[in-house]
């Protein structure tokens, strides 16, 4: 690491680091994009925003929160379930994998629906609305096979939940 740049392994991939609120933005330096991609495969990259993990987002804290959410939800204590899951939705979703974020969004949206907040439900699922309208085949076309199952699992749940919370209503 030299200043705001670091060379990876053999020196052909050089990364640029820039501080940003809550973490750091990482990108390949000009001309190094192709060399950096070699480390991640054709569809991968180091580039992106790397966010500091909030205390509520550690694997242990998330597991405790998910258990508390599920216990409240199973008792039909939807207000308690929403209160339990809200910190994960608010603080963690942006830094989680697609499948983990999708599970939280879908659970949170369904809980909002149970509480009569269909507008909130639709807003929570807004990132999935376009794909929810497409067929599974159309979604998976051109997608890396390793990602298809996890992606479709999230989208299928979102389709169901969007119908429950009145997709298309204002």
PDB file of C-alpha atoms in Angstrom:
ATOM      1  CA  UNK A   1       0.000   0.000   0.000  1.00  0.00           C
ATOM      2  CA  UNK A   2       1.366   3.352  -1.057  1.00  0.00           C
ATOM      3  CA  UNK A   3      -0.831   6.313  -0.157  1.00  0.00           C
ATOM      4  CA  UNK A   4      -4.274   5.594  -1.584  1.00  0.00           C
ATOM      5  CA  UNK A   5      -3.140   2.827  -3.957  1.00  0.00           C
ATOM      6  CA  UNK A   6      -2.179  -0.812  -3.562  1.00  0.00           C
ATOM      7  CA  UNK A   7      -0.756  -3.315  -6.025  1.00  0.00           C
ATOM      8  CA  UNK A   8      -2.255  -6.799  -5.872  1.00  0.00           C
ATOM      9  CA  UNK A   9       0.047  -9.839  -5.962  1.00  0.00           C
ATOM     10  CA  UNK A  10       2.122  -9.533  -9.158  1.00  0.00           C
ATOM     11  CA  UNK A  11       1.682  -5.760  -9.508  1.00  0.00           C
ATOM     12  CA  UNK A  12      -0.412  -5.762 -12.695  1.00  0.00           C
ATOM     13  CA  UNK A  13      -3.579  -4.951 -10.761  1.00  0.00           C
ATOM     14  CA  UNK A  14      -3.458  -1.656  -8.911  1.00  0.00           C
ATOM     15  CA  UNK A  15      -6.366  -0.589  -6.748  1.00  0.00           C
ATOM     16  CA  UNK A  16      -7.374   2.921  -5.745  1.00  0.00           C
ATOM     17  CA  UNK A  17      -8.884   3.535  -2.295  1.00  0.00           C
ATOM     18  CA  UNK A  18     -11.021   6.595  -1.538  1.00  0.00           C
ATOM     19  CA  UNK A  19     -12.596   7.276   1.857  1.00  0.00           C
ATOM     20  CA  UNK A  20     -16.373   7.648   1.857  1.00  0.00           C
ATOM     21  CA  UNK A  21     -19.020   7.941   4.532  1.00  0.00           C
ATOM     22  CA  UNK A  22     -19.167   4.655   6.410  1.00  0.00           C
ATOM     23  CA  UNK A  23     -16.316   2.957   4.569  1.00  0.00           C
ATOM     24  CA  UNK A  24     -14.100   3.090   1.513  1.00  0.00           C
ATOM     25  CA  UNK A  25     -14.642   3.076  -2.257  1.00  0.00           C
ATOM     26  CA  UNK A  26     -12.343   0.693  -4.143  1.00  0.00           C
ATOM     27  CA  UNK A  27     -11.670   0.839  -7.872  1.00  0.00           C
ATOM     28  CA  UNK A  28      -9.025  -0.376 -10.289  1.00  0.00           C
ATOM     29  CA  UNK A  29      -6.711   2.367 -11.469  1.00  0.00           C
ATOM     30  CA  UNK A  30      -7.004   3.490 -15.093  1.00  0.00           C
ATOM     31  CA  UNK A  31      -5.692   0.770 -17.383  1.00  0.00           C
ATOM     32  CA  UNK A  32      -5.630  -1.921 -14.683  1.00  0.00           C
ATOM     33  CA  UNK A  33      -9.287  -2.987 -14.922  1.00  0.00           C
ATOM     34  CA  UNK A  34      -8.610  -6.051 -17.075  1.00  0.00           C
ATOM     35  CA  UNK A  35      -5.688  -7.240 -14.951  1.00  0.00           C
ATOM     36  CA  UNK A  36      -7.734  -6.829 -11.763  1.00  0.00           C
ATOM     37  CA  UNK A  37     -10.635  -8.766 -13.264  1.00  0.00           C
ATOM     38  CA  UNK A  38      -8.315 -11.785 -13.619  1.00  0.00           C
ATOM     39  CA  UNK A  39      -8.434 -12.222  -9.837  1.00  0.00           C
ATOM     40  CA  UNK A  40     -12.219 -12.339  -9.719  1.00  0.00           C
ATOM     41  CA  UNK A  41     -13.252 -13.986 -12.972  1.00  0.00           C
ATOM     42  CA  UNK A  42     -14.980 -12.412 -15.944  1.00  0.00           C
ATOM     43  CA  UNK A  43     -18.056 -11.272 -14.005  1.00  0.00           C
ATOM     44  CA  UNK A  44     -16.210 -10.203 -10.871  1.00  0.00           C
ATOM     45  CA  UNK A  45     -14.376  -7.141  -9.710  1.00  0.00           C
ATOM     46  CA  UNK A  46     -12.801  -5.622  -6.633  1.00  0.00           C
ATOM     47  CA  UNK A  47     -14.557  -2.358  -7.467  1.00  0.00           C
ATOM     48  CA  UNK A  48     -17.266  -1.218  -5.124  1.00  0.00           C
ATOM     49  CA  UNK A  49     -18.068   0.443  -1.854  1.00  0.00           C
ATOM     50  CA  UNK A  50     -16.823  -1.420   1.195  1.00  0.00           C
ATOM     51  CA  UNK A  51     -18.826  -0.381   4.233  1.00  0.00           C
ATOM     52  CA  UNK A  52     -17.908  -0.688   7.880  1.00  0.00           C
ATOM     53  CA  UNK A  53     -20.145  -3.281   9.466  1.00  0.00           C
ATOM     54  CA  UNK A  54     -22.536  -1.923  12.081  1.00  0.00           C
ATOM     55  CA  UNK A  55     -22.586  -3.808  15.390  1.00  0.00           C
ATOM     56  CA  UNK A  56     -26.124  -4.981  14.607  1.00  0.00           C
ATOM     57  CA  UNK A  57     -24.843  -6.564  11.383  1.00  0.00           C
ATOM     58  CA  UNK A  58     -22.300  -9.044  12.719  1.00  0.00           C
ATOM     59  CA  UNK A  59     -23.255 -12.647  11.940  1.00  0.00           C
ATOM     60  CA  UNK A  60     -23.894 -13.351  15.626  1.00  0.00           C
ATOM     61  CA  UNK A  61     -26.065 -10.253  16.134  1.00  0.00           C
ATOM     62  CA  UNK A  62     -28.000 -10.966  12.953  1.00  0.00           C
ATOM     63  CA  UNK A  63     -28.646 -14.553  14.023  1.00  0.00           C
ATOM     64  CA  UNK A  64     -29.996 -13.370  17.403  1.00  0.00           C
ATOM     65  CA  UNK A  65     -32.156 -10.747  15.706  1.00  0.00           C
ATOM     66  CA  UNK A  66     -33.528 -13.221  13.153  1.00  0.00           C
ATOM     67  CA  UNK A  67     -34.457 -15.626  15.984  1.00  0.00           C
ATOM     68  CA  UNK A  68     -36.220 -12.839  17.893  1.00  0.00           C
ATOM     69  CA  UNK A  69     -38.017 -11.783  14.715  1.00  0.00           C
ATOM     70  CA  UNK A  70     -39.139 -15.343  13.941  1.00  0.00           C
ATOM     71  CA  UNK A  71     -40.368 -15.932  17.501  1.00  0.00           C
ATOM     72  CA  UNK A  72     -42.465 -12.745  17.395  1.00  0.00           C
ATOM     73  CA  UNK A  73     -43.742 -13.492  13.894  1.00  0.00           C
ATOM     74  CA  UNK A  74     -44.710 -17.062  14.839  1.00  0.00           C
ATOM     75  CA  UNK A  75     -46.705 -15.658  17.802  1.00  0.00           C
ATOM     76  CA  UNK A  76     -48.410 -13.279  15.349  1.00  0.00           C
ATOM     77  CA  UNK A  77     -46.830 -10.378  17.256  1.00  0.00           C
ATOM     78  CA  UNK A  78     -46.200  -8.490  14.037  1.00  0.00           C
ATOM     79  CA  UNK A  79     -45.358  -5.211  15.777  1.00  0.00           C
ATOM     80  CA  UNK A  80     -42.685  -7.034  17.786  1.00  0.00           C
ATOM     81  CA  UNK A  81     -41.450  -8.790  14.655  1.00  0.00           C
ATOM     82  CA  UNK A  82     -41.204  -5.473  12.802  1.00  0.00           C
ATOM     83  CA  UNK A  83     -39.368  -3.860  15.722  1.00  0.00           C
ATOM     84  CA  UNK A  84     -36.931  -6.780  15.851  1.00  0.00           C
ATOM     85  CA  UNK A  85     -36.183  -6.771  12.118  1.00  0.00           C
ATOM     86  CA  UNK A  86     -36.116  -2.985  11.571  1.00  0.00           C
ATOM     87  CA  UNK A  87     -32.461  -2.556  12.656  1.00  0.00           C
ATOM     88  CA  UNK A  88     -31.311  -5.198  10.161  1.00  0.00           C
ATOM     89  CA  UNK A  89     -33.341  -3.598   7.393  1.00  0.00           C
ATOM     90  CA  UNK A  90     -32.145  -0.103   8.272  1.00  0.00           C
ATOM     91  CA  UNK A  91     -28.487  -0.797   9.104  1.00  0.00           C
ATOM     92  CA  UNK A  92     -27.439  -3.974   7.317  1.00  0.00           C
ATOM     93  CA  UNK A  93     -29.172  -4.490   3.971  1.00  0.00           C
ATOM     94  CA  UNK A  94     -26.803  -2.216   2.014  1.00  0.00           C
ATOM     95  CA  UNK A  95     -23.758  -4.256   3.058  1.00  0.00           C
ATOM     96  CA  UNK A  96     -25.173  -7.782   2.746  1.00  0.00           C
ATOM     97  CA  UNK A  97     -25.098 -10.316  -0.043  1.00  0.00           C
ATOM     98  CA  UNK A  98     -28.038 -10.211  -2.425  1.00  0.00           C
ATOM     99  CA  UNK A  99     -29.597 -13.360  -0.937  1.00  0.00           C
ATOM    100  CA  UNK A 100     -29.212 -12.225   2.696  1.00  0.00           C
ATOM    101  CA  UNK A 101     -30.528  -8.746   1.910  1.00  0.00           C
ATOM    102  CA  UNK A 102     -33.366 -10.300  -0.080  1.00  0.00           C
ATOM    103  CA  UNK A 103     -34.397 -12.523   2.811  1.00  0.00           C
ATOM    104  CA  UNK A 104     -34.495  -9.540   5.164  1.00  0.00           C
ATOM    105  CA  UNK A 105     -36.366  -7.332   2.682  1.00  0.00           C
ATOM    106  CA  UNK A 106     -38.943 -10.037   1.983  1.00  0.00           C
ATOM    107  CA  UNK A 107     -39.497 -10.798   5.684  1.00  0.00           C
ATOM    108  CA  UNK A 108     -39.710  -7.106   6.537  1.00  0.00           C
ATOM    109  CA  UNK A 109     -42.142  -6.428   3.681  1.00  0.00           C
ATOM    110  CA  UNK A 110     -44.380  -9.337   4.656  1.00  0.00           C
ATOM    111  CA  UNK A 111     -44.415  -8.076   8.241  1.00  0.00           C
ATOM    112  CA  UNK A 112     -45.334  -4.596   7.018  1.00  0.00           C
ATOM    113  CA  UNK A 113     -48.204  -6.170   5.074  1.00  0.00           C
ATOM    114  CA  UNK A 114     -49.399  -8.013   8.191  1.00  0.00           C
ATOM    115  CA  UNK A 115     -49.410  -4.647   9.990  1.00  0.00           C
ATOM    116  CA  UNK A 116     -51.508  -3.088   7.214  1.00  0.00           C
ATOM    117  CA  UNK A 117     -48.659  -1.021   5.769  1.00  0.00           C
ATOM    118  CA  UNK A 118     -48.917  -2.107   2.145  1.00  0.00           C
ATOM    119  CA  UNK A 119     -47.281   1.103   0.888  1.00  0.00           C
ATOM    120  CA  UNK A 120     -44.284   0.369   3.123  1.00  0.00           C
ATOM    121  CA  UNK A 121     -44.290  -3.226   1.898  1.00  0.00           C
ATOM    122  CA  UNK A 122     -44.130  -2.084  -1.724  1.00  0.00           C
ATOM    123  CA  UNK A 123     -41.389   0.435  -0.916  1.00  0.00           C
ATOM    124  CA  UNK A 124     -39.314  -2.245   0.831  1.00  0.00           C
ATOM    125  CA  UNK A 125     -39.588  -4.475  -2.245  1.00  0.00           C
ATOM    126  CA  UNK A 126     -39.085  -1.667  -4.786  1.00  0.00           C
ATOM    127  CA  UNK A 127     -35.617  -2.909  -5.815  1.00  0.00           C
ATOM    128  CA  UNK A 128     -37.203  -6.164  -7.033  1.00  0.00           C
ATOM    129  CA  UNK A 129     -40.304  -4.810  -8.785  1.00  0.00           C
ATOM    130  CA  UNK A 130     -38.900  -4.822 -12.321  1.00  0.00           C
ATOM    131  CA  UNK A 131     -37.512  -8.359 -12.127  1.00  0.00           C
ATOM    132  CA  UNK A 132     -40.655  -9.608 -10.381  1.00  0.00           C
ATOM    133  CA  UNK A 133     -42.572  -8.744 -13.566  1.00  0.00           C
ATOM    134  CA  UNK A 134     -40.211 -10.792 -15.752  1.00  0.00           C
ATOM    135  CA  UNK A 135     -40.227 -14.561 -16.290  1.00  0.00           C
ATOM    136  CA  UNK A 136     -37.623 -16.724 -14.571  1.00  0.00           C
ATOM    137  CA  UNK A 137     -36.137 -17.552 -17.973  1.00  0.00           C
ATOM    138  CA  UNK A 138     -35.843 -13.890 -18.928  1.00  0.00           C
ATOM    139  CA  UNK A 139     -34.187 -13.094 -15.601  1.00  0.00           C
ATOM    140  CA  UNK A 140     -31.681 -15.935 -15.757  1.00  0.00           C
ATOM    141  CA  UNK A 141     -30.731 -15.376 -19.400  1.00  0.00           C
ATOM    142  CA  UNK A 142     -27.099 -14.299 -19.455  1.00  0.00           C
ATOM    143  CA  UNK A 143     -26.755 -14.625 -15.689  1.00  0.00           C
ATOM    144  CA  UNK A 144     -23.922 -16.617 -14.171  1.00  0.00           C
ATOM    145  CA  UNK A 145     -25.363 -20.070 -13.345  1.00  0.00           C
ATOM    146  CA  UNK A 146     -23.898 -19.948  -9.838  1.00  0.00           C
ATOM    147  CA  UNK A 147     -26.086 -16.932  -9.024  1.00  0.00           C
ATOM    148  CA  UNK A 148     -29.356 -17.932 -10.680  1.00  0.00           C
ATOM    149  CA  UNK A 149     -30.851 -20.063  -7.880  1.00  0.00           C
ATOM    150  CA  UNK A 150     -30.204 -17.511  -5.116  1.00  0.00           C
ATOM    151  CA  UNK A 151     -31.409 -14.638  -7.284  1.00  0.00           C
ATOM    152  CA  UNK A 152     -34.608 -16.398  -8.326  1.00  0.00           C
ATOM    153  CA  UNK A 153     -35.330 -17.445  -4.724  1.00  0.00           C
ATOM    154  CA  UNK A 154     -35.388 -13.775  -3.708  1.00  0.00           C
ATOM    155  CA  UNK A 155     -37.393 -12.667  -6.759  1.00  0.00           C
ATOM    156  CA  UNK A 156     -39.993 -15.439  -6.382  1.00  0.00           C
ATOM    157  CA  UNK A 157     -40.588 -14.445  -2.753  1.00  0.00           C
ATOM    158  CA  UNK A 158     -40.805 -10.799  -3.813  1.00  0.00           C
ATOM    159  CA  UNK A 159     -43.392 -11.680  -6.483  1.00  0.00           C
ATOM    160  CA  UNK A 160     -45.579 -13.319  -3.854  1.00  0.00           C
ATOM    161  CA  UNK A 161     -45.145 -10.493  -1.367  1.00  0.00           C
ATOM    162  CA  UNK A 162     -45.752  -7.780  -3.963  1.00  0.00           C
ATOM    163  CA  UNK A 163     -49.064  -9.438  -4.829  1.00  0.00           C
ATOM    164  CA  UNK A 164     -50.003  -9.555  -1.144  1.00  0.00           C
ATOM    165  CA  UNK A 165     -49.237  -5.878  -0.635  1.00  0.00           C
ATOM    166  CA  UNK A 166     -51.092  -4.772  -3.741  1.00  0.00           C
ATOM    167  CA  UNK A 167     -48.453  -4.317  -6.427  1.00  0.00           C
ATOM    168  CA  UNK A 168     -49.318  -1.436  -8.693  1.00  0.00           C
ATOM    169  CA  UNK A 169     -51.288   0.548  -6.109  1.00  0.00           C
ATOM    170  CA  UNK A 170     -50.216   4.115  -5.437  1.00  0.00           C
TER     171      UNK A 170
END
